[in-house]
């Protein structure tokens, strides 16, 4: 069974509809007991890192997610659910401070900055580059330079290159768009909003 976590972060109707294309064995839930019994967890959503971690802590999901990973079960983080996989973020109202993430993947979440001629947030369609076909399970069969739908102002930095299975170019830099580490998977973009190729990524995860 797949547990899609309901932790109050953004409209996830399109994700639930996409998951239902490939399985009916899933539940959208904020019930810790249902999450504990899941074989796979999807951590979705849009929004603010600080609020996402606050909600995960208040609902008791942080320890459950870590127990899930310790049991070698699969986890897929999407957008803000991707960013909270990392060590910390400076997306907070307190200037100069950071908010701890789940710490499952090495790296820190920082805002795009220093390019006045480019817009933030990074919003719309952009390409995936450097797909590591030999090392990926999530991107199996996904062509290099496939377009995906992004909406974010922050991105991971300092990520172990062995955990990165695809990059994206924006703001004059290359940033990790997909990470995979053992049973942990994450995409900065929304696969459920990325047409048939994006749906193929969700299918790959569901079929793991």
CSV table of N, CA and C in Angstrom, one decimal, residues 85-194:
chain,number,residue,atom,x,y,z
A,85,UNK,N,13.7,16.5,2.3
A,85,UNK,CA,14.6,15.3,2.4
A,85,UNK,C,16.0,15.7,2.8
A,86,UNK,N,16.4,17.0,2.6
A,86,UNK,CA,17.8,17.4,2.8
A,86,UNK,C,18.0,17.9,4.2
A,87,UNK,N,19.2,18.4,4.5
A,87,UNK,CA,19.6,18.7,5.9
A,87,UNK,C,18.9,19.9,6.5
A,88,UNK,N,18.9,21.0,5.7
A,88,UNK,CA,18.2,22.2,6.3
A,88,UNK,C,17.9,23.2,5.1
A,89,UNK,N,17.2,24.3,5.5
A,89,UNK,CA,16.8,25.3,4.5
A,89,UNK,C,16.9,26.7,5.2
A,90,UNK,N,17.2,27.7,4.4
A,90,UNK,CA,17.1,29.0,4.9
A,90,UNK,C,15.8,29.7,4.5
A,91,UNK,N,14.8,28.9,4.1
A,91,UNK,CA,13.5,29.5,3.8
A,91,UNK,C,12.7,29.6,5.1
A,92,UNK,N,13.0,30.7,5.8
A,92,UNK,CA,12.4,31.0,7.1
A,92,UNK,C,12.3,32.5,7.2
A,93,UNK,N,11.3,32.9,8.1
A,93,UNK,CA,11.1,34.4,8.3
A,93,UNK,C,12.2,35.0,9.2
A,94,UNK,N,13.0,34.1,9.8
A,94,UNK,CA,14.1,34.6,10.7
A,94,UNK,C,15.4,34.7,9.9
A,95,UNK,N,15.8,36.0,9.6
A,95,UNK,CA,16.9,36.3,8.8
A,95,UNK,C,18.2,35.7,9.4
A,96,UNK,N,19.0,35.0,8.6
A,96,UNK,CA,20.2,34.4,9.1
A,96,UNK,C,20.1,33.1,9.8
A,97,UNK,N,18.9,32.5,9.8
A,97,UNK,CA,18.7,31.2,10.5
A,97,UNK,C,18.3,30.2,9.5
A,98,UNK,N,18.4,28.9,9.9
A,98,UNK,CA,18.0,27.8,9.0
A,98,UNK,C,17.0,26.9,9.8
A,99,UNK,N,16.3,26.1,9.0
A,99,UNK,CA,15.3,25.2,9.6
A,99,UNK,C,15.8,23.8,9.3
A,100,UNK,N,15.9,22.9,10.2
A,100,UNK,CA,16.4,21.5,9.9
A,100,UNK,C,15.3,20.8,9.1
A,101,UNK,N,15.8,20.0,8.1
A,101,UNK,CA,15.0,19.1,7.4
A,101,UNK,C,15.0,17.7,7.9
A,102,UNK,N,14.7,16.7,7.1
A,102,UNK,CA,14.7,15.3,7.6
A,102,UNK,C,16.1,14.8,7.6
A,103,UNK,N,17.0,15.4,6.9
A,103,UNK,CA,18.4,14.9,6.9
A,103,UNK,C,18.7,13.6,6.3
A,104,UNK,N,17.8,13.2,5.3
A,104,UNK,CA,18.0,11.9,4.7
A,104,UNK,C,18.9,11.9,3.5
A,105,UNK,N,19.1,13.1,3.0
A,105,UNK,CA,20.0,13.3,1.8
A,105,UNK,C,21.0,14.4,2.2
A,106,UNK,N,22.2,14.3,1.9
A,106,UNK,CA,23.2,15.3,2.1
A,106,UNK,C,23.0,16.5,1.2
A,107,UNK,N,22.9,17.7,1.8
A,107,UNK,CA,22.7,18.9,1.0
A,107,UNK,C,21.8,19.9,1.7
A,108,UNK,N,21.9,21.2,1.3
A,108,UNK,CA,21.1,22.2,1.9
A,108,UNK,C,20.3,23.0,0.9
A,109,UNK,N,19.2,23.5,1.4
A,109,UNK,CA,18.2,24.2,0.5
A,109,UNK,C,18.5,25.7,0.6
A,110,UNK,N,18.8,26.3,-0.6
A,110,UNK,CA,19.1,27.7,-0.6
A,110,UNK,C,18.4,28.4,-1.8
A,111,UNK,N,18.1,29.7,-1.6
A,111,UNK,CA,17.4,30.4,-2.7
A,111,UNK,C,18.3,30.7,-3.8
A,112,UNK,N,17.7,30.7,-5.0
A,112,UNK,CA,18.4,31.3,-6.2
A,112,UNK,C,18.6,32.8,-5.9
A,113,UNK,N,19.8,33.2,-6.2
A,113,UNK,CA,20.0,34.7,-6.0
A,113,UNK,C,21.2,35.2,-6.9
A,114,UNK,N,21.2,36.5,-7.1
A,114,UNK,CA,22.3,37.1,-7.7
A,114,UNK,C,22.2,37.3,-9.2
A,115,UNK,N,21.0,37.0,-9.8
A,115,UNK,CA,20.8,37.1,-11.2
A,115,UNK,C,19.6,38.0,-11.5
A,116,UNK,N,19.8,39.3,-11.5
A,116,UNK,CA,18.6,40.2,-11.6
A,116,UNK,C,17.9,40.1,-13.0
A,117,UNK,N,18.5,39.5,-14.0
A,117,UNK,CA,17.8,39.4,-15.3
A,117,UNK,C,17.0,38.2,-15.4
A,118,UNK,N,17.0,37.3,-14.4
A,118,UNK,CA,16.2,36.1,-14.4
A,118,UNK,C,15.2,36.1,-13.3
A,119,UNK,N,14.1,35.5,-13.6
A,119,UNK,CA,13.0,35.5,-12.6
A,119,UNK,C,13.0,34.4,-11.6
A,120,UNK,N,12.6,34.7,-10.4
A,120,UNK,CA,12.4,33.7,-9.3
A,120,UNK,C,11.0,34.0,-8.8
A,121,UNK,N,10.1,33.0,-8.7
A,121,UNK,CA,10.5,31.5,-8.8
A,121,UNK,C,10.8,31.0,-10.2
A,122,UNK,N,11.5,29.9,-10.3
A,122,UNK,CA,11.7,29.2,-11.5
A,122,UNK,C,10.4,28.4,-11.7
A,123,UNK,N,9.6,28.9,-12.7
A,123,UNK,CA,8.3,28.4,-12.9
A,123,UNK,C,8.0,28.1,-14.4
A,124,UNK,N,7.6,26.8,-14.6
A,124,UNK,CA,7.3,26.4,-16.0
A,124,UNK,C,8.1,25.2,-16.4
A,125,UNK,N,8.2,25.0,-17.7
A,125,UNK,CA,8.8,23.8,-18.3
A,125,UNK,C,10.3,24.0,-18.4
A,126,UNK,N,11.1,23.0,-18.0
A,126,UNK,CA,12.5,23.0,-18.2
A,126,UNK,C,13.0,21.6,-18.4
A,127,UNK,N,14.2,21.5,-18.9
A,127,UNK,CA,14.8,20.2,-19.3
A,127,UNK,C,15.6,19.5,-18.2
A,128,UNK,N,15.5,18.2,-18.2
A,128,UNK,CA,16.4,17.4,-17.4
A,128,UNK,C,17.7,17.1,-18.2
A,129,UNK,N,18.8,17.2,-17.6
A,129,UNK,CA,20.1,16.9,-18.2
A,129,UNK,C,20.9,15.9,-17.4
A,130,UNK,N,21.8,15.3,-18.0
A,130,UNK,CA,22.8,14.4,-17.3
A,130,UNK,C,22.1,13.2,-16.6
A,131,UNK,N,21.0,12.7,-17.2
A,131,UNK,CA,20.4,11.5,-16.6
A,131,UNK,C,21.3,10.3,-16.6
A,132,UNK,N,21.5,9.8,-15.4
A,132,UNK,CA,22.4,8.6,-15.2
A,132,UNK,C,21.6,7.3,-15.4
A,133,UNK,N,21.4,6.9,-16.6
A,133,UNK,CA,20.5,5.8,-16.9
A,133,UNK,C,21.0,4.5,-16.2
A,134,UNK,N,22.3,4.4,-16.0
A,134,UNK,CA,22.9,3.1,-15.4
A,134,UNK,C,22.6,3.1,-13.9
A,135,UNK,N,22.3,4.3,-13.3
A,135,UNK,CA,22.2,4.3,-11.9
A,135,UNK,C,20.8,4.6,-11.4
A,136,UNK,N,19.9,4.9,-12.3
A,136,UNK,CA,18.5,5.3,-11.9
A,136,UNK,C,17.5,4.2,-12.0
A,137,UNK,N,16.6,4.3,-11.0
A,137,UNK,CA,15.4,3.4,-11.1
A,137,UNK,C,14.2,4.3,-11.4
A,138,UNK,N,14.2,5.5,-10.8
A,138,UNK,CA,13.1,6.5,-11.0
A,138,UNK,C,13.0,6.9,-12.4
A,139,UNK,N,14.1,7.1,-13.1
A,139,UNK,CA,14.1,7.7,-14.5
A,139,UNK,C,14.3,6.7,-15.6
A,140,UNK,N,14.1,5.4,-15.2
A,140,UNK,CA,14.2,4.3,-16.2
A,140,UNK,C,13.3,4.6,-17.4
A,141,UNK,N,13.9,4.7,-18.6
A,141,UNK,CA,13.2,4.9,-19.8
A,141,UNK,C,12.9,6.4,-20.1
A,142,UNK,N,13.3,7.3,-19.3
A,142,UNK,CA,13.1,8.7,-19.5
A,142,UNK,C,14.2,9.3,-20.3
A,143,UNK,N,13.9,9.9,-21.5
A,143,UNK,CA,15.0,10.4,-22.3
A,143,UNK,C,15.7,11.6,-21.7
A,144,UNK,N,17.0,11.8,-22.0
A,144,UNK,CA,17.7,13.0,-21.6
A,144,UNK,C,17.1,14.2,-22.3
A,145,UNK,N,17.1,15.3,-21.6
A,145,UNK,CA,16.5,16.6,-22.1
A,145,UNK,C,14.9,16.5,-22.2
A,146,UNK,N,14.3,15.6,-21.4
A,146,UNK,CA,12.9,15.6,-21.3
A,146,UNK,C,12.5,16.9,-20.5
A,147,UNK,N,11.3,17.4,-20.9
A,147,UNK,CA,10.8,18.6,-20.2
A,147,UNK,C,9.9,18.2,-19.0
A,148,UNK,N,10.1,18.9,-17.9
A,148,UNK,CA,9.3,18.7,-16.7
A,148,UNK,C,8.8,20.0,-16.2
A,149,UNK,N,7.8,20.0,-15.3
A,149,UNK,CA,7.2,21.2,-14.9
A,149,UNK,C,7.7,21.6,-13.5
A,150,UNK,N,8.3,22.8,-13.4
A,150,UNK,CA,8.9,23.2,-12.1
A,150,UNK,C,8.2,24.5,-11.6
A,151,UNK,N,8.1,24.6,-10.3
A,151,UNK,CA,7.8,25.8,-9.6
A,151,UNK,C,8.4,25.9,-8.2
A,152,UNK,N,9.5,26.7,-8.2
A,152,UNK,CA,10.3,26.8,-6.9
A,152,UNK,C,11.2,27.9,-6.9
A,153,UNK,N,11.5,28.5,-5.8
A,153,UNK,CA,12.5,29.6,-5.6
A,153,UNK,C,13.8,29.1,-4.9
A,154,UNK,N,13.8,27.9,-4.4
A,154,UNK,CA,14.9,27.4,-3.6
A,154,UNK,C,15.3,26.1,-4.3
A,155,UNK,N,16.6,25.7,-4.1
A,155,UNK,CA,17.1,24.5,-4.7
A,155,UNK,C,18.2,23.9,-3.8
A,156,UNK,N,18.6,22.6,-4.0
A,156,UNK,CA,19.6,22.0,-3.1
A,156,UNK,C,21.0,22.4,-3.6
A,157,UNK,N,21.9,22.6,-2.7
A,157,UNK,CA,23.3,22.8,-2.9
A,157,UNK,C,24.1,21.9,-2.0
A,158,UNK,N,25.3,21.6,-2.5
A,158,UNK,CA,26.2,20.7,-1.7
A,158,UNK,C,25.8,19.3,-1.6
A,159,UNK,N,25.1,18.8,-2.7
A,159,UNK,CA,24.6,17.5,-2.7
A,159,UNK,C,25.7,16.5,-3.2
A,160,UNK,N,25.8,15.4,-2.6
A,160,UNK,CA,26.7,14.3,-3.0
A,160,UNK,C,26.4,13.9,-4.5
A,161,UNK,N,27.3,14.1,-5.4
A,161,UNK,CA,27.0,13.8,-6.8
A,161,UNK,C,26.6,12.4,-7.0
A,162,UNK,N,26.9,11.4,-6.1
A,162,UNK,CA,26.5,10.1,-6.3
A,162,UNK,C,25.0,9.9,-6.1
A,163,UNK,N,24.4,10.9,-5.4
A,163,UNK,CA,22.9,10.8,-5.1
A,163,UNK,C,22.1,11.5,-6.2
A,164,UNK,N,22.8,12.2,-7.1
A,164,UNK,CA,22.1,13.0,-8.2
A,164,UNK,C,21.9,12.1,-9.4
A,165,UNK,N,20.7,11.9,-9.9
A,165,UNK,CA,20.5,11.2,-11.1
A,165,UNK,C,20.0,12.0,-12.3
A,166,UNK,N,19.8,13.3,-12.1
A,166,UNK,CA,19.5,14.2,-13.2
A,166,UNK,C,19.6,15.7,-12.6
A,167,UNK,N,20.0,16.5,-13.5
A,167,UNK,CA,20.2,18.0,-13.2
A,167,UNK,C,19.2,18.8,-14.1
A,168,UNK,N,19.1,20.0,-13.7
A,168,UNK,CA,18.4,21.0,-14.5
A,168,UNK,C,19.2,22.3,-14.5
A,169,UNK,N,19.1,23.1,-15.6
A,169,UNK,CA,19.9,24.3,-15.7
A,169,UNK,C,18.9,25.5,-15.6
A,170,UNK,N,19.3,26.4,-14.6
A,170,UNK,CA,18.5,27.6,-14.4
A,170,UNK,C,19.3,28.6,-13.6
A,171,UNK,N,19.1,29.9,-13.9
A,171,UNK,CA,19.7,30.9,-13.1
A,171,UNK,C,21.2,30.9,-13.3
A,172,UNK,N,21.7,30.4,-14.5
A,172,UNK,CA,23.1,30.4,-14.7
A,172,UNK,C,23.8,29.3,-14.0
A,173,UNK,N,23.1,28.3,-13.5
A,173,UNK,CA,23.7,27.2,-12.8
A,173,UNK,C,23.0,25.9,-13.1
A,174,UNK,N,23.7,24.8,-12.7
A,174,UNK,CA,23.1,23.5,-12.8
A,174,UNK,C,22.7,23.1,-11.3
A,175,UNK,N,21.5,22.6,-11.1
A,175,UNK,CA,21.1,22.2,-9.8
A,175,UNK,C,20.5,20.8,-9.9
A,176,UNK,N,20.5,20.0,-8.8
A,176,UNK,CA,20.0,18.7,-8.7
A,176,UNK,C,18.5,18.7,-8.9
A,177,UNK,N,18.0,18.1,-9.9
A,177,UNK,CA,16.5,18.0,-10.1
A,177,UNK,C,15.9,16.7,-9.6
A,178,UNK,N,16.8,15.6,-9.6
A,178,UNK,CA,16.4,14.3,-9.1
A,178,UNK,C,17.5,13.7,-8.3
A,179,UNK,N,17.1,13.1,-7.1
A,179,UNK,CA,18.0,12.4,-6.3
A,179,UNK,C,17.5,11.0,-6.0
A,180,UNK,N,18.4,10.1,-5.9
A,180,UNK,CA,18.1,8.7,-5.5
A,180,UNK,C,19.2,8.2,-4.6
A,181,UNK,N,18.8,7.7,-3.4
A,181,UNK,CA,19.8,7.2,-2.5
A,181,UNK,C,19.1,6.0,-1.8
A,182,UNK,N,19.5,4.8,-2.2
A,182,UNK,CA,19.0,3.5,-1.7
A,182,UNK,C,17.5,3.5,-1.9
A,183,UNK,N,16.6,3.6,-0.9
A,183,UNK,CA,15.2,3.6,-1.1
A,183,UNK,C,14.5,5.0,-1.1
A,184,UNK,N,15.4,6.0,-1.1
A,184,UNK,CA,14.9,7.4,-1.1
A,184,UNK,C,15.0,8.0,-2.5
A,185,UNK,N,13.8,8.6,-2.9
A,185,UNK,CA,13.8,9.2,-4.2
A,185,UNK,C,13.1,10.6,-4.1
A,186,UNK,N,13.6,11.5,-5.0
A,186,UNK,CA,13.0,12.8,-4.9
A,186,UNK,C,13.1,13.6,-6.2
A,187,UNK,N,12.1,14.4,-6.5
A,187,UNK,CA,12.1,15.3,-7.7
A,187,UNK,C,11.8,16.7,-7.3
A,188,UNK,N,12.5,17.7,-7.8
A,188,UNK,CA,12.2,19.1,-7.5
A,188,UNK,C,11.0,19.5,-8.4
A,189,UNK,N,10.8,18.9,-9.5
A,189,UNK,CA,9.6,19.2,-10.4
A,189,UNK,C,8.4,18.3,-10.0
A,190,UNK,N,7.3,18.6,-10.6
A,190,UNK,CA,6.1,17.9,-10.4
A,190,UNK,C,5.9,16.8,-11.5
A,191,UNK,N,6.2,15.6,-11.3
A,191,UNK,CA,6.0,14.6,-12.3
A,191,UNK,C,4.5,14.5,-12.8
A,192,UNK,N,3.6,14.7,-11.8
A,192,UNK,CA,2.2,14.5,-12.1
A,192,UNK,C,1.6,15.6,-13.0
A,193,UNK,N,2.4,16.7,-13.1
A,193,UNK,CA,2.0,17.8,-14.0
A,193,UNK,C,2.9,17.9,-15.2
A,194,UNK,N,3.7,16.9,-15.5
A,194,UNK,CA,4.7,16.9,-16.5
A,194,UNK,C,4.4,15.9,-17.7
